[in-house]
mmCIF file of C-alpha atoms in Angstrom:
data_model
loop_
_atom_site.group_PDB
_atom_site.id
_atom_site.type_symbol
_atom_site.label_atom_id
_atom_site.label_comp_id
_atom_site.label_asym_id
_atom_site.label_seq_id
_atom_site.Cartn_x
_atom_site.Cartn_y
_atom_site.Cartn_z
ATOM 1 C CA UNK A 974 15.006 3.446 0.755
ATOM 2 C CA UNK A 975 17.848 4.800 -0.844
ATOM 3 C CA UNK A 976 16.801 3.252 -4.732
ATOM 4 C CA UNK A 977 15.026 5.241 -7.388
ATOM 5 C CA UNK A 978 11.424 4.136 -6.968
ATOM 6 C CA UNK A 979 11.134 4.124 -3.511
ATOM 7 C CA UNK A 980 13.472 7.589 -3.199
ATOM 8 C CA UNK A 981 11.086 9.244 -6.014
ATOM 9 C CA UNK A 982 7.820 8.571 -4.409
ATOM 10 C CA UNK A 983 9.453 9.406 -1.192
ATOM 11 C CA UNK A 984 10.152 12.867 -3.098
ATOM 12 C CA UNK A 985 6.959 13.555 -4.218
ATOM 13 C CA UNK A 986 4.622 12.454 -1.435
ATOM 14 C CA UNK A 987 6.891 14.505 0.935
ATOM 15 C CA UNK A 988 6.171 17.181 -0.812
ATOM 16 C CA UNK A 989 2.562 16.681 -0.575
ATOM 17 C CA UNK A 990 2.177 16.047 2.673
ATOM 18 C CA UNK A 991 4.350 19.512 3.550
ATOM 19 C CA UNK A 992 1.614 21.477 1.504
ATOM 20 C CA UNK A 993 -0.906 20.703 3.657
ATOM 21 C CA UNK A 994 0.829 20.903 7.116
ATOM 22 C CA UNK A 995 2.915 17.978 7.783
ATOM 23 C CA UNK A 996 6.507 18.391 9.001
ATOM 24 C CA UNK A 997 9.279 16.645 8.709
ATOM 25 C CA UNK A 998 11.690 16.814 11.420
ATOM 26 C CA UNK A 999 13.863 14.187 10.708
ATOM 27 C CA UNK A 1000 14.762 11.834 7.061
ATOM 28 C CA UNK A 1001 17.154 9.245 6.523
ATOM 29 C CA UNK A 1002 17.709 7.669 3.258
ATOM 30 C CA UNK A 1003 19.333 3.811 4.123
ATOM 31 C CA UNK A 1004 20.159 0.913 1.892
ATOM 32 C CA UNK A 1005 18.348 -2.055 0.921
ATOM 33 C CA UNK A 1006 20.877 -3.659 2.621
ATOM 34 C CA UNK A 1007 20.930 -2.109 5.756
ATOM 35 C CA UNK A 1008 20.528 -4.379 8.735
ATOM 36 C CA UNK A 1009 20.505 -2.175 12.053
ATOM 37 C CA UNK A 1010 18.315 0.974 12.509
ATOM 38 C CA UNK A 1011 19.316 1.525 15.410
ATOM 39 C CA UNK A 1012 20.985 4.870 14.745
ATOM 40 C CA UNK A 1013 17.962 6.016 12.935
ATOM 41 C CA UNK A 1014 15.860 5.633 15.468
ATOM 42 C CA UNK A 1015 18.140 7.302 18.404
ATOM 43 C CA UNK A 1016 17.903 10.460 15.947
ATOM 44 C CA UNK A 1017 14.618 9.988 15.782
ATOM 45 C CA UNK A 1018 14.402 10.389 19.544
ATOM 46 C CA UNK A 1019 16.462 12.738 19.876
ATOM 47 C CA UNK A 1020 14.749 15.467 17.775
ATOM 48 C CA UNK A 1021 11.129 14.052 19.509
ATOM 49 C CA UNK A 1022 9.643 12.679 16.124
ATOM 50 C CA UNK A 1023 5.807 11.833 16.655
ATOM 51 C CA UNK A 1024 5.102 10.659 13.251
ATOM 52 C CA UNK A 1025 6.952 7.850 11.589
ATOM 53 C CA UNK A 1026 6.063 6.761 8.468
ATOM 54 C CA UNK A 1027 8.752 5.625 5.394
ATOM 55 C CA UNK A 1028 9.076 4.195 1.629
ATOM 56 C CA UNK A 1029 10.490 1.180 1.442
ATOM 57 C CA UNK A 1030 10.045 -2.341 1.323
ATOM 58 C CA UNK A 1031 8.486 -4.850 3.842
ATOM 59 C CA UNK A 1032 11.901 -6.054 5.391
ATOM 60 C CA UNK A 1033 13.356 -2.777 5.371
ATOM 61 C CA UNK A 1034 9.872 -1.641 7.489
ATOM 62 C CA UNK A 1035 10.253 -4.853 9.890
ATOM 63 C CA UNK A 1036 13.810 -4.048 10.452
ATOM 64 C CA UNK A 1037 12.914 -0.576 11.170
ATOM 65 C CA UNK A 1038 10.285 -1.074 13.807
ATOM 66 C CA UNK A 1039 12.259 -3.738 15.085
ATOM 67 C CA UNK A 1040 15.118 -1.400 16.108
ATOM 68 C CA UNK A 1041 11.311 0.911 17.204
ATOM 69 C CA UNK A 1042 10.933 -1.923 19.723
ATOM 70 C CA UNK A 1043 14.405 -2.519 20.916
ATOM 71 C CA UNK A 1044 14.949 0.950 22.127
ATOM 72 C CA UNK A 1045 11.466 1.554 23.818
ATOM 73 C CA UNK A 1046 10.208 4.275 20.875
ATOM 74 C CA UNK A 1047 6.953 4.343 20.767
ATOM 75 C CA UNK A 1048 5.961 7.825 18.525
ATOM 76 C CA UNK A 1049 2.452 8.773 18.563
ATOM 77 C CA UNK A 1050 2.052 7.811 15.130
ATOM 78 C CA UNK A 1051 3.631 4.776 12.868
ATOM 79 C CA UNK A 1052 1.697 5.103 9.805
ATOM 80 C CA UNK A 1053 2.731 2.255 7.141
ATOM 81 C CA UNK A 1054 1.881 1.942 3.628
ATOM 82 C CA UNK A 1055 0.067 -0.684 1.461
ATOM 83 C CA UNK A 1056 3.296 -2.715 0.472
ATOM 84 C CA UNK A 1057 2.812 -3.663 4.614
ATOM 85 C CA UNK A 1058 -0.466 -5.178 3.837
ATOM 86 C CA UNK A 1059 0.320 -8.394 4.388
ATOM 87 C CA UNK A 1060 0.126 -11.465 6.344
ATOM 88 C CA UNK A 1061 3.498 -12.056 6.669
ATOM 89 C CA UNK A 1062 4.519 -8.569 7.947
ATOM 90 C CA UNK A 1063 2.115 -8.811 10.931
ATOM 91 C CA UNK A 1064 2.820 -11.536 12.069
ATOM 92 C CA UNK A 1065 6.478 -10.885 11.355
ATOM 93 C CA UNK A 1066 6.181 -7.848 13.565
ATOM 94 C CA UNK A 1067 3.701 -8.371 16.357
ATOM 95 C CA UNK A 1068 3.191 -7.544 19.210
ATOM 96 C CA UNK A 1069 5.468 -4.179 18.097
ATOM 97 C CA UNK A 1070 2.922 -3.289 15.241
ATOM 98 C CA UNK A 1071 -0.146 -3.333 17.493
ATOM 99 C CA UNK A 1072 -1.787 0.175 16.740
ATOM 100 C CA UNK A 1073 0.256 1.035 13.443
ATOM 101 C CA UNK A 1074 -1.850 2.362 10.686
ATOM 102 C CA UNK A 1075 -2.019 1.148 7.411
ATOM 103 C CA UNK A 1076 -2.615 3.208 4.612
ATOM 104 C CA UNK A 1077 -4.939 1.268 2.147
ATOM 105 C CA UNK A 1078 -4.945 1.709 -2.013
ATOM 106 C CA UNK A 1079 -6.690 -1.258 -2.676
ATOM 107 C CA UNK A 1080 -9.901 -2.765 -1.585
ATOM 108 C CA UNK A 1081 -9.390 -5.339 1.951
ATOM 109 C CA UNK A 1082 -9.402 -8.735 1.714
ATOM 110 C CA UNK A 1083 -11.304 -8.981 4.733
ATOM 111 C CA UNK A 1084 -14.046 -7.369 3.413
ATOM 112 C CA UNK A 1085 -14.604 -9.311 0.315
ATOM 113 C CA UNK A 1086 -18.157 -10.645 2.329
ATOM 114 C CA UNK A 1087 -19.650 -7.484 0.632
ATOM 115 C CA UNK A 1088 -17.457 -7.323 -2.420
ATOM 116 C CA UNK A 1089 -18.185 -9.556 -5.300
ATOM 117 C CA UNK A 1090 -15.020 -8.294 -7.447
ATOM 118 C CA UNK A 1091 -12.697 -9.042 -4.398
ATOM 119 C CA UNK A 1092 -14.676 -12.553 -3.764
ATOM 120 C CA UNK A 1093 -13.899 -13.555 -7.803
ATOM 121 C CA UNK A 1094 -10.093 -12.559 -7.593
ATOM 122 C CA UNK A 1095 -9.696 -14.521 -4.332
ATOM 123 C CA UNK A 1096 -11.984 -17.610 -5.870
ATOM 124 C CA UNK A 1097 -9.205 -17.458 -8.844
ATOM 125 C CA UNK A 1098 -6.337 -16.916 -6.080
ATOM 126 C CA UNK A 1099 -7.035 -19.743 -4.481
ATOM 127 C CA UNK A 1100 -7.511 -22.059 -7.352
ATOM 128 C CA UNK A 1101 -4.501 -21.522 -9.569
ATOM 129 C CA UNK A 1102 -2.045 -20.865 -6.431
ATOM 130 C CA UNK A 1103 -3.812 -22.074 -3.142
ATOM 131 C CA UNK A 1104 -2.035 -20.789 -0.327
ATOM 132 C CA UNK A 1105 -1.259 -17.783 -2.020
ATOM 133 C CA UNK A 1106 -0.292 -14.426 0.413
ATOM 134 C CA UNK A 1107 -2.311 -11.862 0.086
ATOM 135 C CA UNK A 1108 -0.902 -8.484 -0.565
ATOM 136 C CA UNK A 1109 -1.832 -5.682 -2.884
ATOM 137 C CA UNK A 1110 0.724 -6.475 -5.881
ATOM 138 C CA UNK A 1111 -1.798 -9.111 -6.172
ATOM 139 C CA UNK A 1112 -5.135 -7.363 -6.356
ATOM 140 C CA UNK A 1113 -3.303 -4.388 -8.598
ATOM 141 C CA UNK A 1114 -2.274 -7.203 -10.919
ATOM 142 C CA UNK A 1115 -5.756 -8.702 -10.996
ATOM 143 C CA UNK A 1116 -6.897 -5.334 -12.114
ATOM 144 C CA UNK A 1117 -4.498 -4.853 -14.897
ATOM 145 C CA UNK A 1118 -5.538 -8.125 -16.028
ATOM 146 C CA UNK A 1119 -9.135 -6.984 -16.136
ATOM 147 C CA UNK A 1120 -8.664 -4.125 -17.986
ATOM 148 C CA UNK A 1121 -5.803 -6.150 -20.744
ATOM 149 C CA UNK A 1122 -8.731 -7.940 -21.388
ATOM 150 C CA UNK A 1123 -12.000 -5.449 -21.380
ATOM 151 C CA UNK A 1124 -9.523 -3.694 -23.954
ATOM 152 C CA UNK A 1125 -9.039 -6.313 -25.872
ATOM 153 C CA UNK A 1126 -12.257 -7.309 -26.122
ATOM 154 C CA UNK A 1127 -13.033 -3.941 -27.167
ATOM 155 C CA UNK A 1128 -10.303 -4.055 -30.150
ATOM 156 C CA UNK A 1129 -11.709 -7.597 -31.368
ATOM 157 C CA UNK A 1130 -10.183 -9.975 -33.254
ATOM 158 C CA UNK A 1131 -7.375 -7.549 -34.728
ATOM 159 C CA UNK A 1132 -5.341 -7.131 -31.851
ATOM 160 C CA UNK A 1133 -2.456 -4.758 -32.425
ATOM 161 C CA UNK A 1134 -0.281 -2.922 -29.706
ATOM 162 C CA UNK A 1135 -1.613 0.631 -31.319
ATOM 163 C CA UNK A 1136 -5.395 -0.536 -30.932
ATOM 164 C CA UNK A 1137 -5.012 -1.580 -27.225
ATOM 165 C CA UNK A 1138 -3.426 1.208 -26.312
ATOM 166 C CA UNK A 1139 -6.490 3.444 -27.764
ATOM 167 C CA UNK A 1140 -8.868 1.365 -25.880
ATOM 168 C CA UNK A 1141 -7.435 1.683 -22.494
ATOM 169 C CA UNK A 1142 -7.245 5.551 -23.023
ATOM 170 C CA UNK A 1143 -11.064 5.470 -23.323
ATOM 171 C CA UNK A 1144 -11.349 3.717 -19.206
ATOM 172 C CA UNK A 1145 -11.773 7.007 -17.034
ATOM 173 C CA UNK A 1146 -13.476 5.636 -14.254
ATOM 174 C CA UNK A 1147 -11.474 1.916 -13.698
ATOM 175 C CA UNK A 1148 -11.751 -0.353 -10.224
ATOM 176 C CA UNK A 1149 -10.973 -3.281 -11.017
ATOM 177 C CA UNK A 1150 -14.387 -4.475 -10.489
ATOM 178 C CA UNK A 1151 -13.985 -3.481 -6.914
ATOM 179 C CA UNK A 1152 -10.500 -4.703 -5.780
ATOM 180 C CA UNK A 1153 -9.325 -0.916 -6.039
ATOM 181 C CA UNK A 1154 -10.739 2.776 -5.302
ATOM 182 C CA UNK A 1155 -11.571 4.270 -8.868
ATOM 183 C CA UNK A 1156 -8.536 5.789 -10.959
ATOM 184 C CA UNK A 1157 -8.512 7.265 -14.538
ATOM 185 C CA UNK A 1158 -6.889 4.839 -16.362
ATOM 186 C CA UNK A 1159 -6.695 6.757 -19.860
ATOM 187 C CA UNK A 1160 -5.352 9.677 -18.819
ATOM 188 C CA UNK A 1161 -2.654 7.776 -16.132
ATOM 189 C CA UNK A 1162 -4.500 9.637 -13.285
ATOM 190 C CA UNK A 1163 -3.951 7.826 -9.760
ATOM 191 C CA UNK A 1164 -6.859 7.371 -7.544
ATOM 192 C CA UNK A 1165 -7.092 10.005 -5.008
ATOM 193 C CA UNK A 1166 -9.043 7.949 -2.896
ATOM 194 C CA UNK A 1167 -7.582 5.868 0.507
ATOM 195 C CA UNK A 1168 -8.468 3.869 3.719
ATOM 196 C CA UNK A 1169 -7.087 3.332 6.833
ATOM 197 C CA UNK A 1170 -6.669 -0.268 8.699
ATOM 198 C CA UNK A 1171 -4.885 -0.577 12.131
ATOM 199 C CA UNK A 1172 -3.038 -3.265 12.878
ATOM 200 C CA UNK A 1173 -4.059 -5.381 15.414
ATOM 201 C CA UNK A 1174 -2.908 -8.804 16.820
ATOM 202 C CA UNK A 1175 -3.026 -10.982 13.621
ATOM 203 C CA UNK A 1176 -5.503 -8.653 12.131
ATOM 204 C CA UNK A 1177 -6.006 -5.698 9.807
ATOM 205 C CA UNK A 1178 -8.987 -3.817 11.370
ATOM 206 C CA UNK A 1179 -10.935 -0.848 9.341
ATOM 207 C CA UNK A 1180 -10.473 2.622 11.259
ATOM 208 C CA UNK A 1181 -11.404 5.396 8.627
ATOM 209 C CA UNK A 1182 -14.111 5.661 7.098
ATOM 210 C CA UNK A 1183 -16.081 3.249 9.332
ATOM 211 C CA UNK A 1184 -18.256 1.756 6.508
ATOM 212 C CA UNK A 1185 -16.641 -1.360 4.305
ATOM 213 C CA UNK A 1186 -15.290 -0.919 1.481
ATOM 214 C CA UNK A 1187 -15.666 3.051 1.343
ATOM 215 C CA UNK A 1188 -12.461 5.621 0.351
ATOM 216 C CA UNK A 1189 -12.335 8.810 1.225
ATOM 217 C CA UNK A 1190 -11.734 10.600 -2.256
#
């Protein structure tokens, strides 16, 4: 997606993914307000992509494999990331998203049976906005939360913007009590540390690694 979030991480985990054999045939930058990608995905078959996978937003994705559907492509690959975590975008997109993969950077909801830190922030979900949708902005912004307020505790009573600050550079090892895969807070390091769901029917179904809630780091 041609905006500068989207088009920077698109930059930098391109370039990534290249280092270590990955390669891109094909890239299109579009609009946020593009509605047909249909002409995307004719180039796309044209130069035999295999592997689809983009940086956008949720209706930009759903537009994009709905064009996928409309012209028969069906690449060995569609590999989606977290933002498509979400309720809404499967069933938004079924039956076309059966077998997509979904590239995970927080802890799954349907695994919160044997995760007590997922099982609180869904118990607080659910009582200050039932019905919520689940999605990851969610579980990243219960984490923040958690660690505004470990921090804070940590200051005490004299709470000043300089003081927080110090205490969060002292969390190196930060999960969010479980809702994420560990990052170093302090020094603004990102987790290196994913799963993989497939989508399938109305569900998200763990592929790799096979035991819940485990990353590969």
């Amino acid at each position: 997606l041609n905006v500068p979030a989207t088009a920077d991480q698109a930059t930098r985990e391109m370039k990534a993914y290249t280092s270590v054999g990955f390669n891109y045939i094909y890239t299109v930058s579009a609009t946020p307000t593009q509605s047909s990608y249909g002409p995307v995905v004719l180039a796309m078959q044209q130069k035999g992509v295999q592997y689809v996978t983009e940086y956008s937003d949720q209706s930009s994705a759903a537009r994009l494999l709905q064009a996928m559907q409309q012209q028969n492509f069906a690449p060995q690959v569609v590999d989606w990331f977290g933002e498509e975590y979400s309720p809404d975008f499967i069933k938004q997109t079924q039956p076309g998203s059966n077998g997509d993969l979904v590239l995970m950077a927080t802890a799954a909801y349907e695994e919160a049976g044997s995760n007590p830190g997922m099982q609180l922030y869904l118990q607080w979900l659910n009582r200050v906005a039932p019905g919520a949708k689940h999605d990851i902005f969610g579980a990243f912004a219960w984490s923040a939360g958690l660690a505004f307020a470990q921090a804070a505790r940590a200051v005490g009573p004299h709470l000043t913007r300089a003081s927080l600050l110090a205490q969060l550079a002292q969390i190196h090892n930060w999960t969010g009590g479980g809702v994420q895969p560990p990052e170093d807070l302090g020094n603004h390091v990102p987790s290196a540390c994913f799963s993989y769901f497939t989508m399938q029917g109305s569900s998200f179904n763990r592929t790799y690694p096979a035991a819940a809630n485990t990353y590969d780091c």
